Coordinates of N, CA and C in Angstrom, one line a residue:
M1 N 52.4 -13.2 -69.3 CA 53.1 -13.8 -68.3 C 53.3 -15.3 -68.6
T2 N 54.6 -15.7 -68.4 CA 54.9 -17.1 -68.7 C 55.3 -17.8 -67.4
G3 N 55.1 -19.1 -67.4 CA 55.5 -19.8 -66.2 C 55.1 -21.3 -66.4
T4 N 55.4 -22.1 -65.4 CA 55.1 -23.5 -65.4 C 54.0 -23.8 -64.3
S5 N 53.0 -24.4 -64.6 CA 52.0 -24.7 -63.6 C 52.5 -25.8 -62.7
S6 N 51.9 -25.9 -61.5 CA 52.4 -26.9 -60.6 C 52.0 -28.3 -61.1
D7 N 51.0 -28.5 -61.9 CA 50.6 -29.8 -62.5 C 51.7 -30.2 -63.4
A8 N 52.2 -29.3 -64.2 CA 53.3 -29.6 -65.2 C 54.6 -30.0 -64.5
I9 N 54.9 -29.3 -63.4 CA 56.1 -29.6 -62.6 C 56.0 -31.0 -62.0
A10 N 54.8 -31.3 -61.4 CA 54.6 -32.6 -60.9 C 54.7 -33.7 -61.9
Q11 N 54.1 -33.4 -63.1 CA 54.2 -34.4 -64.2 C 55.7 -34.7 -64.5
D12 N 56.5 -33.6 -64.6 CA 57.9 -33.8 -64.9 C 58.6 -34.6 -63.8
A13 N 58.3 -34.4 -62.6 CA 58.9 -35.1 -61.4 C 58.6 -36.6 -61.5
Y14 N 57.3 -36.9 -61.7 CA 56.9 -38.3 -61.8 C 57.5 -39.0 -63.0
D15 N 57.8 -38.3 -64.0 CA 58.3 -38.9 -65.3 C 59.7 -39.5 -65.1
R16 N 60.4 -39.2 -64.0 CA 61.7 -39.8 -63.7 C 61.5 -41.3 -63.4
C17 N 60.3 -41.7 -63.1 CA 60.0 -43.1 -62.9 C 59.8 -43.7 -64.3
G18 N 60.8 -44.4 -64.8 CA 60.8 -44.9 -66.1 C 59.8 -46.1 -66.3
A19 N 59.8 -47.0 -65.3 CA 58.9 -48.2 -65.4 C 58.8 -48.7 -64.0
G20 N 57.9 -49.6 -63.8 CA 57.7 -50.3 -62.5 C 57.0 -49.4 -61.5
T21 N 57.4 -49.5 -60.3 CA 56.8 -48.8 -59.2 C 57.8 -47.9 -58.5
C22 N 57.6 -46.6 -58.4 CA 58.6 -45.7 -57.8 C 57.9 -45.1 -56.6
F23 N 58.8 -44.9 -55.6 CA 58.4 -44.1 -54.4 C 59.3 -42.9 -54.3
F24 N 58.7 -41.8 -53.9 CA 59.4 -40.5 -53.9 C 59.5 -39.9 -52.5
Q25 N 60.5 -39.1 -52.3 CA 60.8 -38.5 -51.0 C 59.7 -37.4 -50.6
H26 N 59.3 -36.7 -51.6 CA 58.4 -35.5 -51.3 C 57.1 -35.7 -52.1
F27 N 56.2 -34.7 -51.8 CA 54.9 -34.7 -52.5 C 55.1 -34.5 -54.0
Q28 N 54.2 -35.0 -54.8 CA 54.1 -34.8 -56.2 C 55.3 -35.3 -56.9
G29 N 55.9 -36.4 -56.5 CA 57.0 -37.0 -57.2 C 58.4 -36.3 -57.1
E30 N 58.5 -35.4 -56.1 CA 59.7 -34.6 -56.0 C 60.7 -35.3 -55.1
G31 N 61.9 -34.9 -55.1 CA 63.0 -35.4 -54.2 C 63.6 -36.7 -54.7
L32 N 64.3 -37.3 -53.8 CA 64.9 -38.6 -54.1 C 63.9 -39.7 -54.4
F33 N 64.2 -40.7 -55.2 CA 63.2 -41.7 -55.5 C 63.9 -43.1 -55.6
W34 N 63.1 -44.1 -55.5 CA 63.5 -45.5 -55.6 C 62.5 -46.3 -56.4
T35 N 63.0 -47.2 -57.2 CA 62.1 -48.1 -58.0 C 62.2 -49.5 -57.5
V36 N 61.0 -50.1 -57.2 CA 60.9 -51.4 -56.7 C 61.6 -52.3 -57.8
P37 N 62.6 -53.1 -57.4 CA 63.4 -53.8 -58.4 C 62.7 -55.1 -59.0
S38 N 61.8 -55.7 -58.3 CA 61.2 -56.9 -58.9 C 60.0 -57.3 -58.0
C39 N 59.3 -58.4 -58.4 CA 58.3 -58.9 -57.6 C 58.9 -59.4 -56.3
G40 N 58.0 -59.5 -55.2 CA 58.5 -59.9 -53.9 C 58.7 -58.8 -52.9
R41 N 59.3 -59.2 -51.8 CA 59.5 -58.3 -50.7 C 60.8 -57.5 -50.8
H42 N 60.7 -56.2 -50.5 CA 61.9 -55.4 -50.5 C 61.9 -54.3 -49.4
H43 N 63.1 -54.0 -48.9 CA 63.2 -52.9 -48.0 C 63.5 -51.7 -48.8
L44 N 63.0 -50.5 -48.4 CA 63.4 -49.3 -49.0 C 64.8 -49.0 -48.7
P45 N 65.6 -48.4 -49.6 CA 67.0 -48.0 -49.3 C 67.0 -47.0 -48.1
D46 N 68.1 -47.0 -47.4 CA 68.3 -46.1 -46.3 C 67.9 -44.7 -46.5
Y47 N 68.2 -44.2 -47.7 CA 67.9 -42.8 -48.0 C 66.5 -42.5 -48.1
L48 N 65.6 -43.5 -48.2 CA 64.2 -43.3 -48.4 C 63.4 -44.0 -47.3
D49 N 64.0 -44.8 -46.5 CA 63.3 -45.6 -45.4 C 62.7 -44.6 -44.4
G50 N 61.4 -44.7 -44.3 CA 60.6 -43.8 -43.4 C 60.5 -42.4 -43.9
K51 N 60.7 -42.2 -45.2 CA 60.7 -40.8 -45.8 C 59.9 -40.7 -47.0
A52 N 59.2 -41.8 -47.5 CA 58.4 -41.7 -48.7 C 57.1 -40.9 -48.5
T53 N 56.8 -40.1 -49.5 CA 55.6 -39.3 -49.4 C 54.7 -39.4 -50.6
S54 N 55.2 -39.8 -51.8 CA 54.4 -40.0 -53.0 C 54.9 -41.2 -53.8
A55 N 54.1 -41.7 -54.7 CA 54.4 -42.9 -55.5 C 53.7 -42.9 -56.8
W56 N 54.3 -43.7 -57.7 CA 53.6 -44.0 -59.0 C 53.8 -45.5 -59.2
N57 N 52.7 -46.2 -59.2 CA 52.7 -47.6 -59.6 C 52.3 -47.8 -61.0
R58 N 53.3 -47.9 -61.9 CA 53.1 -48.0 -63.3 C 52.8 -49.4 -63.8
T59 N 52.5 -50.3 -62.9 CA 52.2 -51.7 -63.2 C 50.7 -52.0 -62.8
P60 N 50.2 -53.1 -63.2 CA 48.9 -53.6 -62.7 C 49.0 -54.3 -61.3
T61 N 50.2 -54.5 -60.8 CA 50.5 -55.2 -59.6 C 50.2 -54.4 -58.3
P62 N 49.4 -54.9 -57.4 CA 49.2 -54.3 -56.1 C 50.5 -54.3 -55.3
I63 N 50.8 -53.3 -54.6 CA 52.0 -53.2 -53.8 C 51.5 -53.1 -52.3
V64 N 51.9 -54.0 -51.5 CA 51.5 -54.0 -50.0 C 52.6 -53.1 -49.3
L65 N 52.1 -52.2 -48.5 CA 53.0 -51.2 -47.9 C 53.1 -51.6 -46.4
Y66 N 54.3 -51.5 -45.8 CA 54.6 -51.8 -44.4 C 55.4 -50.7 -43.8
D67 N 55.2 -50.4 -42.5 CA 56.0 -49.4 -41.8 C 57.1 -50.1 -41.0
G68 N 57.3 -51.4 -41.1 CA 58.4 -52.1 -40.5 C 58.9 -53.1 -41.5
T69 N 59.6 -54.1 -40.9 CA 60.1 -55.2 -41.8 C 59.0 -56.2 -42.0
Y70 N 58.1 -55.9 -43.0 CA 57.0 -56.7 -43.4 C 56.0 -56.9 -42.2
T71 N 56.0 -55.9 -41.3 CA 55.0 -55.8 -40.2 C 54.4 -54.4 -40.2
G72 N 53.4 -54.2 -39.5 CA 52.8 -52.9 -39.5 C 52.2 -52.5 -40.8
R73 N 51.4 -53.4 -41.3 CA 50.8 -53.2 -42.7 C 50.1 -51.9 -42.7
L74 N 50.4 -51.0 -43.7 CA 49.8 -49.7 -43.9 C 48.6 -49.8 -44.9
G75 N 48.7 -50.8 -45.8 CA 47.6 -50.9 -46.8 C 48.2 -51.4 -48.1
T76 N 47.4 -51.4 -49.1 CA 47.8 -51.8 -50.4 C 47.6 -50.7 -51.4
M77 N 48.6 -50.4 -52.2 CA 48.6 -49.5 -53.3 C 48.2 -50.2 -54.6
P78 N 47.1 -49.8 -55.2 CA 46.6 -50.5 -56.4 C 47.5 -50.2 -57.6
G79 N 47.5 -51.1 -58.6 CA 48.1 -50.9 -59.8 C 47.6 -49.6 -60.4
G80 N 48.5 -48.8 -61.0 CA 48.1 -47.6 -61.7 C 48.0 -46.4 -60.8
F81 N 48.2 -46.6 -59.5 CA 48.2 -45.4 -58.5 C 49.3 -44.4 -58.9
K82 N 49.0 -43.1 -58.8 CA 49.9 -42.1 -59.0 C 49.5 -40.9 -58.1
G83 N 50.3 -40.5 -57.2 CA 50.0 -39.4 -56.3 C 50.6 -39.5 -55.0
N84 N 50.1 -38.6 -54.1 CA 50.7 -38.6 -52.7 C 50.1 -39.7 -51.9
L85 N 50.9 -40.3 -51.0 CA 50.5 -41.4 -50.1 C 49.4 -40.8 -49.2
N86 N 48.6 -41.7 -48.7 CA 47.6 -41.4 -47.6 C 48.4 -40.6 -46.5
P87 N 47.9 -39.5 -46.0 CA 48.5 -38.7 -45.0 C 48.9 -39.6 -43.8
A88 N 48.1 -40.6 -43.5 CA 48.5 -41.5 -42.3 C 49.7 -42.3 -42.6
H89 N 50.1 -42.5 -43.9 CA 51.2 -43.3 -44.3 C 52.5 -42.5 -44.6
D90 N 52.3 -41.2 -44.7 CA 53.4 -40.3 -45.0 C 54.6 -40.5 -44.1
N91 N 55.7 -40.6 -44.6 CA 57.0 -40.8 -43.9 C 57.0 -42.0 -42.9
K92 N 56.3 -43.0 -43.3 CA 56.3 -44.3 -42.4 C 56.8 -45.5 -43.2
L93 N 56.8 -45.5 -44.5 CA 57.0 -46.7 -45.3 C 58.5 -47.2 -45.1
S94 N 58.6 -48.5 -44.8 CA 59.9 -49.1 -44.7 C 60.1 -50.3 -45.6
S95 N 59.1 -51.0 -46.0 CA 59.2 -52.2 -46.8 C 57.9 -52.3 -47.6
V96 N 58.1 -53.1 -48.7 CA 57.0 -53.3 -49.7 C 57.0 -54.8 -50.1
D97 N 55.8 -55.2 -50.5 CA 55.7 -56.6 -51.1 C 55.0 -56.4 -52.5
A98 N 55.7 -56.5 -53.6 CA 55.1 -56.5 -54.9 C 54.5 -57.8 -55.2
A99 N 53.2 -57.9 -55.0 CA 52.4 -59.2 -55.0 C 52.1 -59.6 -56.5
C100 N 53.2 -59.9 -57.2 CA 53.0 -60.3 -58.6 C 53.5 -61.8 -58.8

C-alpha cells in the first residue's frame, strides 16, 4: 500500500513559506498564506484577517500577535515556531509586530 503520511503533507504545505514568518489559513500550513514583509507592525491582509490557524516563524525574531489593530495582545510567537496556533488564538489574529 502506498500513500502520503499526514506529516509529509504538512511538511509540503509549510514549505511554501520560503523565508521569514508565514501565517496560514488552516491547520498544518494548509490554505492561503501570508509572509510578514519586514520588521515592525503589519496588518494581516483581508483574505487572512481573523482567519489564521497555523504559522512558521523561520527567523529568530519574536512576533507579537494581536487580535485587533495592535490591541488585544494574544501573546508572542518565538523565533523558530512551526505549528498550529494556540487554540485560544485560532481565527483571531489581525495584526503582528515583528520585534526585530
